[in-house]
Short mmCIF file of C-alpha atoms and ligand atoms in Angstrom, two decimals:
data_model
loop_
_atom_site.label_atom_id
_atom_site.label_comp_id
_atom_site.label_asym_id
_atom_site.label_seq_id
_atom_site.Cartn_x
_atom_site.Cartn_y
_atom_site.Cartn_z
CA MET L 611 -29.92 18.05 2.43
CA THR L 612 -26.89 20.30 2.43
CA THR L 613 -25.53 21.82 -0.77
CA LEU L 614 -22.02 21.59 -2.19
CA GLU L 615 -21.35 25.18 -1.08
CA GLN L 616 -22.42 24.47 2.49
CA ASN L 617 -20.30 21.34 2.57
CA LEU L 618 -17.26 23.21 1.25
CA GLU L 619 -17.63 25.83 3.95
CA LYS L 620 -17.78 23.16 6.64
CA LEU L 621 -14.81 21.36 5.12
CA SER L 622 -12.72 24.50 5.20
CA GLY L 623 -13.34 24.74 8.96
CA TYR L 624 -12.42 21.10 9.49
CA LEU L 625 -9.21 21.37 7.49
CA ALA L 626 -7.85 24.61 8.99
CA ARG L 627 -5.99 22.91 11.83
CA PHE L 628 -4.42 20.34 9.50
CA ARG L 629 -3.21 23.16 7.26
CA GLU L 630 -1.68 24.99 10.23
CA GLN L 631 -0.26 22.12 12.26
CA GLY L 632 0.25 19.34 9.73
CA ILE L 633 -0.02 15.72 10.87
CA PRO L 634 2.64 14.61 13.35
CA ASN L 635 3.02 11.09 14.66
CA ARG L 636 1.32 10.16 17.90
CA ILE L 637 3.52 7.98 20.06
CA GLY L 638 2.92 7.15 23.72
CA GLY L 639 0.20 9.79 23.88
CA GLU L 640 2.43 12.57 22.54
CA ASP L 641 2.62 14.39 19.22
CA ARG L 642 6.05 13.95 17.69
CA PRO L 643 7.51 15.00 14.36
CA ALA L 644 9.51 12.40 12.47
CA MET L 645 12.89 12.13 14.20
CA SER L 646 14.63 13.07 10.96
CA GLY L 647 12.39 16.16 10.74
CA ALA L 648 11.20 15.00 7.30
CA THR L 649 7.67 15.65 6.08
CA PHE L 650 5.74 15.08 2.86
CA ASP L 651 2.92 17.10 1.35
CA ASN L 652 -0.60 15.75 1.16
CA HIS L 653 -2.78 16.92 -1.75
CA SER L 654 -6.45 16.50 -2.57
CA PRO L 655 -7.35 14.47 -5.66
CA VAL L 656 -10.32 16.79 -6.22
CA ASP L 657 -8.31 19.82 -7.38
CA GLU L 658 -4.73 18.80 -6.56
CA SER L 659 -4.58 21.53 -3.88
CA PHE L 660 -2.31 21.29 -0.84
CA ILE L 661 -3.98 19.94 2.31
CA CYS L 662 -1.19 19.63 4.87
CA THR L 663 2.27 18.34 5.63
CA VAL L 664 2.63 14.89 7.15
CA ALA L 665 5.46 13.36 9.20
CA ARG L 666 7.63 11.19 6.96
CA SER L 667 8.78 8.58 9.43
CA GLY L 668 11.52 6.01 9.34
CA ALA L 669 12.83 3.11 11.39
CA ALA L 670 13.64 5.25 14.46
CA ASP L 671 10.03 6.50 14.70
CA ILE L 672 8.69 2.98 14.28
CA ASP L 673 11.05 1.81 17.00
CA ALA L 674 9.76 4.50 19.40
CA ALA L 675 6.16 3.54 18.62
CA ALA L 676 6.83 -0.18 18.98
CA GLN L 677 8.54 0.42 22.35
CA ALA L 678 5.55 2.49 23.47
CA ALA L 679 3.17 -0.27 22.37
CA ARG L 680 5.30 -2.86 24.17
CA ALA L 681 5.39 -0.81 27.37
CA ALA L 682 1.62 -0.26 27.30
CA PHE L 683 0.79 -3.91 26.59
CA PRO L 684 0.77 -5.54 30.07
CA ALA L 685 -1.54 -2.91 31.57
CA TRP L 686 -3.91 -2.99 28.60
CA ARG L 687 -3.98 -6.81 28.57
CA ASP L 688 -4.86 -6.77 32.29
CA PHE L 689 -7.20 -3.77 32.03
CA GLY L 690 -10.29 -5.99 32.07
CA ALA L 691 -12.47 -6.83 29.11
CA GLU L 692 -15.49 -4.98 30.52
CA ASN L 693 -13.37 -1.83 30.80
CA ARG L 694 -12.11 -2.28 27.26
CA LYS L 695 -15.70 -2.68 26.11
CA LYS L 696 -16.65 0.64 27.74
CA ILE L 697 -13.80 2.48 26.02
CA LEU L 698 -14.61 0.95 22.64
CA HIS L 699 -18.22 2.08 22.99
CA ARG L 700 -17.07 5.56 23.94
CA ILE L 701 -14.90 5.61 20.79
CA ALA L 702 -17.98 4.61 18.75
CA ASP L 703 -20.04 7.41 20.36
CA ARG L 704 -17.40 9.97 19.48
CA ILE L 705 -17.12 8.70 15.91
CA VAL L 706 -20.86 9.22 15.53
CA ALA L 707 -20.55 12.72 17.02
CA ARG L 708 -17.79 13.62 14.51
CA ALA L 709 -19.14 11.58 11.57
CA ASP L 710 -19.68 14.66 9.43
CA GLU L 711 -16.11 15.86 9.90
CA ILE L 712 -14.73 12.36 9.27
CA ALA L 713 -16.79 11.90 6.11
CA MET L 714 -15.82 15.29 4.67
CA ALA L 715 -12.13 14.89 5.46
CA GLU L 716 -12.25 11.44 3.85
CA CYS L 717 -13.94 12.80 0.72
CA TRP L 718 -11.37 15.54 0.33
CA ASP L 719 -8.42 13.25 1.04
CA THR L 720 -9.52 10.30 -1.14
CA GLY L 721 -12.00 11.67 -3.70
CA GLN L 722 -14.80 9.40 -2.49
CA ALA L 723 -18.37 10.66 -2.79
CA PHE L 724 -20.00 12.01 0.39
CA ARG L 725 -23.07 9.79 -0.01
CA PHE L 726 -20.87 6.74 0.65
CA MET L 727 -18.41 8.24 3.12
CA SER L 728 -21.07 9.42 5.56
CA LYS L 729 -22.20 5.80 5.80
CA ALA L 730 -18.60 4.55 6.02
CA ALA L 731 -17.99 6.75 9.08
CA LEU L 732 -20.98 5.20 10.84
CA ARG L 733 -19.84 1.72 9.82
CA GLY L 734 -16.58 2.54 11.58
CA ALA L 735 -18.51 3.24 14.79
CA GLU L 736 -20.36 -0.06 14.41
CA ASN L 737 -17.05 -1.91 14.17
CA PHE L 738 -16.04 -0.55 17.58
CA ARG L 739 -19.40 -1.44 19.12
CA PHE L 740 -19.40 -4.93 17.64
CA PHE L 741 -15.93 -5.86 18.84
CA GLY L 742 -16.41 -3.99 22.13
CA ASP L 743 -19.41 -6.19 22.87
CA ARG L 744 -17.37 -9.28 22.08
CA ALA L 745 -14.36 -8.30 24.22
CA PRO L 746 -15.68 -10.06 27.37
CA SER L 747 -15.90 -13.42 25.58
CA ALA L 748 -12.64 -13.09 23.61
CA ARG L 749 -10.68 -15.25 26.08
CA ASP L 750 -13.23 -18.06 26.11
CA GLY L 751 -11.99 -21.52 25.20
CA GLN L 752 -12.99 -25.14 25.32
CA ALA L 753 -12.96 -28.00 27.79
CA LEU L 754 -11.48 -31.12 26.16
CA PRO L 755 -11.25 -33.77 28.91
CA SER L 756 -9.05 -36.84 28.33
CA PRO L 757 -8.78 -39.97 30.55
CA THR L 758 -6.15 -38.44 32.84
CA LEU L 759 -6.41 -34.70 32.31
CA MET L 760 -8.87 -31.87 32.23
CA ASN L 761 -7.63 -30.03 29.14
CA ILE L 762 -8.80 -26.49 28.78
CA THR L 763 -8.05 -23.86 26.21
CA THR L 764 -8.03 -20.14 26.61
CA ARG L 765 -6.95 -17.25 24.41
CA VAL L 766 -4.52 -14.50 25.35
CA PRO L 767 -3.72 -11.36 23.34
CA ILE L 768 -0.69 -11.86 21.11
CA GLY L 769 1.01 -8.59 22.12
CA PRO L 770 1.78 -5.36 20.24
CA VAL L 771 0.60 -5.58 16.63
CA GLY L 772 1.27 -3.55 13.50
CA ILE L 773 -1.64 -2.46 11.34
CA ILE L 774 -0.99 -1.21 7.80
CA THR L 775 -3.94 0.18 5.85
CA PRO L 776 -4.48 1.31 2.24
CA TRP L 777 -5.89 4.54 0.85
CA ASN L 778 -9.28 3.23 -0.20
CA THR L 779 -11.93 3.90 2.49
CA PRO L 780 -9.07 4.34 4.95
CA PHE L 781 -11.25 5.30 7.91
CA MET L 782 -13.55 2.31 7.75
CA LEU L 783 -10.70 -0.11 7.13
CA SER L 784 -8.66 1.29 10.04
CA THR L 785 -11.59 0.76 12.41
CA TRP L 786 -12.12 -2.72 10.99
CA LYS L 787 -8.57 -3.72 11.94
CA ILE L 788 -7.93 -1.69 15.08
CA ALA L 789 -11.23 -2.33 16.93
CA PRO L 790 -10.75 -6.14 17.25
CA ALA L 791 -7.06 -5.72 18.12
CA LEU L 792 -7.95 -3.43 21.03
CA ALA L 793 -10.89 -5.61 22.09
CA ALA L 794 -8.55 -8.62 22.19
CA GLY L 795 -6.16 -6.75 24.51
CA CYS L 796 -3.42 -6.00 21.98
CA THR L 797 -1.65 -2.69 21.65
CA VAL L 798 -1.27 -1.16 18.22
CA VAL L 799 1.12 0.69 15.94
CA HIS L 800 -0.87 1.94 12.95
CA LYS L 801 0.76 3.01 9.68
CA PRO L 802 -1.92 4.51 7.43
CA ALA L 803 -1.51 4.98 3.68
CA GLU L 804 0.55 7.98 2.63
CA PHE L 805 -2.09 9.11 0.10
CA SER L 806 -4.86 9.56 2.70
CA PRO L 807 -3.62 10.26 6.24
CA LEU L 808 -6.34 12.64 7.55
CA THR L 809 -8.93 10.39 9.11
CA ALA L 810 -6.41 8.08 10.79
CA ARG L 811 -5.35 11.11 12.80
CA ILE L 812 -8.94 12.04 13.70
CA LEU L 813 -9.61 8.45 14.76
CA MET L 814 -6.54 8.41 16.99
CA GLU L 815 -7.63 11.63 18.70
CA ILE L 816 -11.09 10.22 19.26
CA ALA L 817 -9.64 7.11 20.89
CA GLU L 818 -7.55 9.10 23.36
CA GLU L 819 -10.47 11.44 24.17
CA ALA L 820 -12.51 8.31 24.87
CA GLY L 821 -10.02 7.34 27.57
CA LEU L 822 -7.71 4.94 25.77
CA PRO L 823 -4.47 4.90 27.81
CA ALA L 824 -1.40 6.48 26.21
CA GLY L 825 0.72 4.09 24.18
CA VAL L 826 -2.06 1.56 23.59
CA TRP L 827 -2.55 2.95 20.08
CA ASN L 828 0.30 4.69 18.28
CA LEU L 829 0.12 6.36 14.91
CA VAL L 830 3.16 6.58 12.66
CA ASN L 831 2.84 8.21 9.25
CA GLY L 832 5.09 7.72 6.27
CA PHE L 833 5.75 5.70 3.17
CA GLY L 834 5.48 1.96 2.81
CA GLU L 835 9.09 1.40 1.84
CA ASP L 836 10.48 3.02 4.99
CA ALA L 837 7.94 3.32 7.87
CA GLY L 838 5.83 0.38 6.65
CA LYS L 839 8.84 -1.85 6.07
CA ALA L 840 10.37 -1.01 9.46
CA LEU L 841 7.09 -1.89 11.19
CA THR L 842 6.98 -5.32 9.54
CA GLU L 843 10.58 -5.97 10.61
CA HIS L 844 10.38 -4.77 14.21
CA PRO L 845 11.03 -7.55 16.75
CA ALA L 846 8.57 -6.17 19.34
CA ILE L 847 5.68 -6.37 16.89
CA ARG L 848 4.13 -9.83 17.10
CA ALA L 849 1.79 -9.72 14.10
CA ILE L 850 0.98 -7.62 11.04
CA ALA L 851 -2.57 -7.04 9.84
CA PHE L 852 -2.25 -5.69 6.33
CA VAL L 853 -4.76 -4.48 3.77
CA GLY L 854 -3.39 -3.54 0.37
CA GLU L 855 -2.05 -4.86 -2.88
CA SER L 856 -1.09 -8.50 -3.38
CA LYS L 857 2.47 -7.65 -4.37
CA THR L 858 2.90 -5.59 -1.19
CA GLY L 859 1.60 -8.55 0.82
CA SER L 860 4.27 -10.69 -0.73
CA MET L 861 6.95 -8.13 0.22
CA ILE L 862 5.65 -7.95 3.79
CA MET L 863 5.82 -11.71 4.13
CA LYS L 864 9.51 -11.60 3.17
CA GLN L 865 10.23 -8.61 5.40
CA GLY L 866 8.57 -10.27 8.37
CA ALA L 867 10.30 -13.63 7.92
CA ASP L 868 13.31 -12.92 10.16
CA THR L 869 11.10 -12.02 13.11
CA LEU L 870 8.57 -14.79 12.35
CA LYS L 871 5.63 -12.44 12.03
CA ARG L 872 2.11 -13.76 12.05
CA VAL L 873 0.37 -12.13 9.13
CA HIS L 874 -3.17 -11.49 8.06
CA PHE L 875 -3.51 -10.25 4.50
CA GLU L 876 -6.49 -8.70 2.76
CA LEU L 877 -5.29 -8.14 -0.78
CA GLY L 878 -6.48 -7.43 -4.30
CA GLY L 879 -9.38 -8.82 -6.27
CA LYS L 880 -10.81 -9.24 -9.77
CA ASN L 881 -14.21 -10.36 -8.64
CA PRO L 882 -16.80 -11.84 -10.99
CA VAL L 883 -20.50 -11.12 -11.04
CA ILE L 884 -22.07 -14.03 -12.91
CA VAL L 885 -25.52 -13.46 -14.39
CA PHE L 886 -27.45 -16.52 -15.62
CA ASP L 887 -30.43 -16.08 -17.92
CA ASP L 888 -32.91 -17.29 -15.29
CA ALA L 889 -31.98 -14.52 -12.83
CA ASP L 890 -33.99 -11.48 -11.80
CA LEU L 891 -32.22 -9.32 -14.37
CA ASP L 892 -33.34 -5.94 -13.05
CA ARG L 893 -31.95 -6.67 -9.61
CA ALA L 894 -28.80 -8.20 -11.10
CA LEU L 895 -28.28 -5.03 -13.12
CA ASP L 896 -28.68 -2.78 -10.06
CA ALA L 897 -26.26 -4.89 -8.05
CA ALA L 898 -23.64 -5.22 -10.80
CA ILE L 899 -23.64 -1.45 -11.32
CA PHE L 900 -23.49 -0.69 -7.61
CA MET L 901 -20.67 -3.13 -6.93
CA ILE L 902 -18.30 -1.68 -9.52
CA TYR L 903 -19.18 1.99 -9.79
CA SER L 904 -19.76 2.89 -6.12
CA LEU L 905 -16.68 4.01 -4.18
CA ASN L 906 -15.11 5.00 -7.53
CA GLY L 907 -14.48 1.32 -8.19
CA GLU L 908 -11.65 1.63 -5.66
CA ARG L 909 -12.97 -1.25 -3.65
CA CYS L 910 -11.39 -4.64 -3.08
CA THR L 911 -14.76 -6.42 -3.28
CA SER L 912 -15.90 -4.63 -6.45
CA SER L 913 -17.47 -6.80 -9.14
CA SER L 914 -14.99 -5.79 -11.82
CA ARG L 915 -15.80 -8.67 -14.21
CA LEU L 916 -19.32 -9.18 -15.54
CA LEU L 917 -19.90 -12.71 -16.80
CA VAL L 918 -23.23 -12.67 -18.58
CA GLN L 919 -24.98 -15.59 -20.29
CA GLU L 920 -25.01 -15.24 -24.08
CA THR L 921 -28.81 -15.60 -24.38
CA ILE L 922 -29.40 -12.37 -22.44
CA ALA L 923 -26.12 -10.57 -23.04
CA ASP L 924 -27.25 -8.06 -25.69
CA GLU L 925 -30.25 -6.84 -23.76
CA PHE L 926 -28.41 -6.79 -20.43
CA GLN L 927 -25.44 -4.88 -21.83
CA LYS L 928 -27.69 -2.39 -23.63
CA LYS L 929 -29.38 -1.49 -20.35
CA LEU L 930 -26.02 -1.41 -18.63
CA VAL L 931 -24.60 1.11 -21.11
CA GLU L 932 -27.60 3.42 -20.62
CA ARG L 933 -27.20 3.34 -16.86
CA VAL L 934 -23.40 3.72 -16.87
CA ASN L 935 -23.67 6.79 -19.09
CA ARG L 936 -26.07 8.35 -16.58
CA ILE L 937 -23.85 7.87 -13.50
CA LYS L 938 -23.06 11.28 -12.08
CA VAL L 939 -19.35 12.09 -11.88
CA GLY L 940 -18.62 15.20 -9.87
CA HIS L 941 -17.33 16.94 -6.79
CA PRO L 942 -17.24 14.43 -3.92
CA LEU L 943 -18.96 16.88 -1.58
CA ASP L 944 -21.87 17.43 -3.94
CA PRO L 945 -24.62 15.26 -2.43
CA ALA L 946 -25.73 14.23 -5.94
CA THR L 947 -22.30 12.87 -6.93
CA GLU L 948 -21.97 9.13 -7.47
CA ILE L 949 -18.33 9.02 -8.62
CA GLY L 950 -15.54 11.35 -7.52
CA PRO L 951 -11.91 11.60 -8.64
CA LEU L 952 -9.41 8.77 -8.29
CA ILE L 953 -7.04 8.97 -5.35
CA HIS L 954 -3.83 10.18 -7.00
CA LYS L 955 -2.11 10.97 -10.29
CA THR L 956 -0.19 7.67 -10.20
CA HIS L 957 -3.40 5.71 -9.82
CA PHE L 958 -5.21 7.85 -12.41
CA ASP L 959 -2.42 7.07 -14.90
CA LYS L 960 -2.71 3.35 -14.12
CA VAL L 961 -6.49 3.24 -14.54
CA THR L 962 -6.56 5.31 -17.73
CA SER L 963 -3.75 3.22 -19.25
CA TYR L 964 -6.22 0.31 -19.45
CA PHE L 965 -8.32 2.21 -22.02
CA ASP L 966 -5.53 1.68 -24.57
CA VAL L 967 -4.92 -1.86 -23.36
CA ALA L 968 -8.61 -2.66 -24.02
CA ARG L 969 -8.46 -1.16 -27.53
CA LYS L 970 -5.26 -2.98 -28.41
CA ASP L 971 -6.60 -6.31 -27.12
CA GLY L 972 -9.68 -5.91 -29.31
CA ALA L 973 -12.37 -5.26 -26.70
CA THR L 974 -15.09 -2.64 -27.28
CA ILE L 975 -15.31 0.48 -25.16
CA ALA L 976 -19.08 0.59 -24.77
CA ALA L 977 -19.11 3.48 -22.27
CA GLY L 978 -16.57 5.96 -20.90
CA GLY L 979 -13.00 5.11 -21.76
CA GLU L 980 -11.62 8.58 -21.15
CA ALA L 981 -10.74 11.05 -18.44
CA VAL L 982 -13.20 13.82 -17.67
CA GLY L 983 -10.52 16.48 -18.23
CA GLY L 984 -9.73 19.63 -16.27
CA GLU L 985 -8.28 19.62 -12.77
CA GLY L 986 -8.49 16.58 -10.51
CA TYR L 987 -8.25 12.91 -11.33
CA PHE L 988 -11.74 12.28 -12.69
CA VAL L 989 -12.44 9.46 -15.14
CA LYS L 990 -15.70 8.54 -16.83
CA PRO L 991 -17.33 5.32 -15.65
CA THR L 992 -16.21 2.78 -18.20
CA LEU L 993 -17.57 -0.44 -19.63
CA PHE L 994 -15.58 -2.82 -21.81
CA THR L 995 -17.61 -5.38 -23.75
CA GLY L 996 -16.60 -8.18 -26.09
CA ALA L 997 -13.74 -9.12 -23.79
CA ARG L 998 -12.11 -12.52 -23.58
CA ALA L 999 -11.09 -14.12 -20.29
CA ASP L 1000 -7.39 -14.03 -21.17
CA MET L 1001 -7.23 -10.30 -21.88
CA ARG L 1002 -5.37 -8.09 -19.41
CA ILE L 1003 -8.58 -6.13 -18.74
CA ALA L 1004 -10.14 -9.42 -17.61
CA GLN L 1005 -7.18 -10.58 -15.53
CA GLU L 1006 -5.64 -7.55 -13.80
CA GLU L 1007 -7.02 -5.49 -10.95
CA ILE L 1008 -7.70 -2.03 -12.42
CA PHE L 1009 -9.22 -0.62 -9.19
CA GLY L 1010 -11.26 2.11 -10.83
CA PRO L 1011 -14.83 2.56 -12.15
CA VAL L 1012 -14.15 0.13 -14.97
CA LEU L 1013 -16.16 -3.00 -15.73
CA THR L 1014 -15.09 -5.75 -18.13
CA ALA L 1015 -17.99 -7.76 -19.62
CA ILE L 1016 -17.47 -11.29 -20.95
CA THR L 1017 -20.18 -13.57 -22.31
CA PHE L 1018 -20.51 -17.28 -21.63
CA LYS L 1019 -22.67 -20.11 -22.96
CA THR L 1020 -22.74 -22.77 -20.24
CA GLU L 1021 -22.37 -23.02 -16.49
CA ASP L 1022 -19.07 -24.87 -16.87
CA GLU L 1023 -17.70 -22.14 -19.09
CA ALA L 1024 -18.80 -19.49 -16.59
CA LEU L 1025 -16.99 -21.34 -13.82
CA ASP L 1026 -13.81 -21.68 -15.89
CA ILE L 1027 -13.79 -17.98 -16.68
CA ALA L 1028 -14.61 -16.99 -13.10
CA ASN L 1029 -11.75 -19.10 -11.73
CA SER L 1030 -9.24 -18.13 -14.43
CA VAL L 1031 -7.70 -15.21 -12.51
CA GLU L 1032 -4.99 -15.19 -9.85
CA TYR L 1033 -7.38 -13.59 -7.34
CA GLY L 1034 -10.23 -15.03 -5.29
CA LEU L 1035 -11.77 -12.47 -2.96
CA THR L 1036 -15.51 -12.32 -3.71
CA GLY L 1037 -18.01 -13.63 -6.24
CA TYR L 1038 -21.61 -12.64 -6.98
CA VAL L 1039 -23.92 -15.23 -8.53
CA TRP L 1040 -27.31 -14.38 -10.04
CA THR L 1041 -29.62 -17.32 -10.69
CA ASN L 1042 -33.01 -18.52 -9.53
CA ASP L 1043 -31.92 -22.14 -9.81
CA LEU L 1044 -31.14 -23.15 -6.24
CA THR L 1045 -29.31 -26.34 -7.16
CA ARG L 1046 -27.12 -24.47 -9.61
CA ALA L 1047 -26.38 -21.85 -6.96
CA LEU L 1048 -25.20 -24.54 -4.54
CA ARG L 1049 -23.18 -26.34 -7.22
CA PHE L 1050 -21.61 -23.16 -8.54
CA THR L 1051 -20.71 -21.57 -5.21
CA ASP L 1052 -19.06 -24.81 -4.12
CA LYS L 1053 -16.64 -24.65 -7.07
CA LEU L 1054 -16.16 -20.90 -7.31
CA GLU L 1055 -12.72 -19.91 -6.01
CA ALA L 1056 -13.52 -17.04 -3.66
CA GLY L 1057 -13.47 -16.39 0.06
CA MET L 1058 -16.88 -14.69 0.05
CA ILE L 1059 -19.81 -15.29 -2.28
CA TRP L 1060 -23.21 -13.65 -2.44
CA VAL L 1061 -26.13 -15.21 -4.34
CA ASN L 1062 -28.77 -12.84 -5.68
CA SER L 1063 -27.26 -10.05 -3.63
CA GLU L 1064 -24.65 -7.34 -3.71
CA ASN L 1065 -22.01 -7.37 -0.96
CA VAL L 1066 -23.89 -6.94 2.30
CA ARG L 1067 -21.44 -7.18 5.14
CA HIS L 1068 -22.60 -8.94 8.28
CA LEU L 1069 -19.96 -8.45 10.96
CA PRO L 1070 -20.06 -11.93 12.55
CA THR L 1071 -19.24 -13.61 9.20
CA PRO L 1072 -15.70 -14.32 7.99
CA PHE L 1073 -14.08 -11.80 5.66
CA GLY L 1074 -11.10 -12.66 3.47
CA GLY L 1075 -9.90 -14.08 0.19
CA VAL L 1076 -8.24 -17.12 -1.35
CA LYS L 1077 -5.36 -17.36 -3.84
CA ALA L 1078 -3.66 -13.95 -4.32
CA SER L 1079 -6.51 -12.17 -2.52
CA GLY L 1080 -5.35 -12.91 0.96
CA ILE L 1081 -4.39 -15.08 3.86
CA GLY L 1082 -6.59 -15.51 6.91
CA ARG L 1083 -10.01 -14.24 7.86
CA ASP L 1084 -11.39 -11.59 10.09
CA GLY L 1085 -14.87 -10.69 11.26
CA GLY L 1086 -16.60 -12.18 14.27
CA ASP L 1087 -14.47 -14.59 16.22
CA TRP L 1088 -12.02 -14.97 13.32
CA SER L 1089 -10.54 -11.58 14.27
CA PHE L 1090 -9.76 -12.83 17.75
CA GLU L 1091 -8.14 -15.94 16.30
CA PHE L 1092 -5.67 -13.62 14.63
CA TYR L 1093 -5.03 -11.14 17.43
CA MET L 1094 -4.84 -13.77 20.16
CA GLU L 1095 -2.83 -16.91 20.94
CA GLN L 1096 -4.52 -20.17 21.79
CA LYS L 1097 -3.24 -21.60 25.02
CA HIS L 1098 -3.74 -25.18 26.18
CA ILE L 1099 -3.61 -26.08 29.87
CA GLY L 1100 -3.77 -29.73 30.96
CA LEU L 1101 -4.67 -30.36 34.62
CA ALA L 1102 -4.15 -33.85 36.01
CA THR L 1103 -7.39 -35.23 37.39
CA GLY L 1104 -5.71 -37.98 39.43
CA ARG L 1105 -2.43 -39.80 39.98
CA HIS L 1106 -1.92 -41.23 36.50
CA HIS L 1107 1.23 -43.21 35.69
CA ILE L 1108 4.27 -41.03 34.90
CA PRO L 1109 7.13 -42.89 33.18
CA GLN L 1110 10.03 -43.15 35.64
CA LEU L 1111 13.51 -42.90 34.11
CA GLY L 1112 16.80 -43.44 35.96
CA LYS L 1113 15.16 -45.10 38.93
P1 NAD B 58 -0.51 -0.74 -1.23
O1 NAD B 58 -0.19 -2.17 -1.06
O2 NAD B 58 0.24 0.06 -2.21
O3 NAD B 58 -0.37 0.04 0.16
C1 NAD B 58 -1.06 -0.36 1.31
C2 NAD B 58 -0.27 0.05 2.53
O4 NAD B 58 0.95 -0.67 2.55
C3 NAD B 58 0.11 1.53 2.57
O5 NAD B 58 -0.01 2.00 3.90
C4 NAD B 58 1.56 1.50 2.14
O6 NAD B 58 2.30 2.58 2.63
C5 NAD B 58 2.03 0.21 2.76
N1 NAD B 58 3.23 -0.39 2.15
C6 NAD B 58 3.65 -0.28 0.86
N2 NAD B 58 4.81 -0.97 0.70
C7 NAD B 58 5.10 -1.53 1.91
C8 NAD B 58 6.16 -2.36 2.38
N3 NAD B 58 7.16 -2.76 1.59
N4 NAD B 58 6.14 -2.75 3.67
C9 NAD B 58 5.13 -2.38 4.50
N5 NAD B 58 4.12 -1.57 4.11
C10 NAD B 58 4.11 -1.17 2.83
O7 NAD B 58 -2.08 -0.72 -1.51
P2 NAD B 58 -2.97 0.57 -1.89
O8 NAD B 58 -2.67 0.92 -3.30
O9 NAD B 58 -2.85 1.58 -0.80
O10 NAD B 58 -4.46 -0.06 -1.77
C11 NAD B 58 -5.14 -0.62 -2.81
C12 NAD B 58 -5.05 -2.16 -2.75
O11 NAD B 58 -5.60 -2.63 -1.53
C13 NAD B 58 -5.85 -2.85 -3.84
O12 NAD B 58 -5.10 -3.90 -4.39
C14 NAD B 58 -7.07 -3.40 -3.10
O13 NAD B 58 -7.70 -4.49 -3.71
C15 NAD B 58 -6.47 -3.73 -1.78
N6 NAD B 58 -7.52 -3.82 -0.76
C16 NAD B 58 -7.89 -5.06 -0.30
C17 NAD B 58 -8.90 -5.18 0.65
C18 NAD B 58 -9.35 -6.54 1.12
O14 NAD B 58 -10.06 -6.59 2.11
N7 NAD B 58 -8.96 -7.62 0.48
C19 NAD B 58 -9.52 -4.04 1.14
C20 NAD B 58 -9.12 -2.79 0.65
C21 NAD B 58 -8.10 -2.70 -0.28
#
């Protein structure tokens, strides 16, 4: 295993070109600064040091990228699914070859620990392989014969699409959205998050090296309120795949209304992990800890609310406190680190503000509840106990390594508490009572539920949330449903009667 020092030396090599050249846009296969000439500075959350300048784009840059995506669309649509599959596999190969660079850049840009980011880079490669393999069947439809017609359905790519990604695990999430769009035959304009632009650029380079034709994938950097907004409003862009906050999703829906955008939203969450007293408590403990404290808690599917049955609550929470206090906070490139710094000062201020909220609302801070101090945006892994379901710490998405524990007496009470939030992304249920598991999961308001398991993503399954956690699903064939249009063709099978007017 490499040491922190070795990793830092490698990182310095990887970052040199960003420092020297900054990150321009990539439009139609060419590097271009923002047309206004504007840039913004990108800093690392680890020590607040300068990483590079980034193009700060506006509507004119988005327009150029959308025109490039529109021009590239017919050839890419007609390129042949087998050819698309080959390119997507070549992208995956190159991601694997540069996984170390991707993981380190991601750690430095986002503050995520290397142990998770090295896996996230490889997951990104898997996304390209998975959707590449499915490209040849993406157009498949159904035969629905009626008495006079052979009705067939087929799918065609919707056209140029806009993809807007957030700063948490930006590499993996970009691959998750872009791979199915390309496999479907769409062209792409990608606007990555302003807080973490490094790996979107590396991914774009990889795609072009793998033989992706110019203009099929365009990268435009900038802020949400200008570049992001312009992308959602552009008439050439047929659909917007968005991952981010619920309130941003709501804005995008309004912005896209005039051009009738199709949208797919993956939004926030306040996901419950519900532990009944008949569960395997050791495994439940491991999973609950992993699902909130890995990835710095900056994870949409994190189990940020622990609902624990009263009969076992004291013992369970005691063990939890011991474990939380032992979680290693440190430099993201230290292989031993489990939690790194939060992404940005703004987010750090938001997360730490909940420590006072918890105190004021009368919850107990059983672990953490303070910043680490010194440079960087490090906070101690935090556990609130004695919380009530109506407290802000139990209702609002904090998006940090912060867990709110609430006790319950009965299954009905657990369900009421679980469903009492505006979100509904995931739920985790721990019980050895099969009938209860079936009953409970049926009523739990969430798009994805795991029983006696942490979140284990299986790519063919649907991913998405209900309520304020999202609209639509992706994964497997669901991704193609979004990036493609269904087309019905009815072929007459004989000379059926056609009504004759004006005869
Ligand atoms: P955010 O909504 O602030 O930003 C996401 C992206 O949207 C960024 O690229 C940003 O520039 C852009 N944006 C902002 N305003 C815009 C506008 N008016 N028009 C167009 N684009 C705009 O989210 P964030 O803080 O970067 O990410 C964290 C959030 O993402 C959390 O709420 C988290 O739960 C959510 N998330 C959800 C999933 C999921 O699958 N459900 C996955 C990851 C993250």
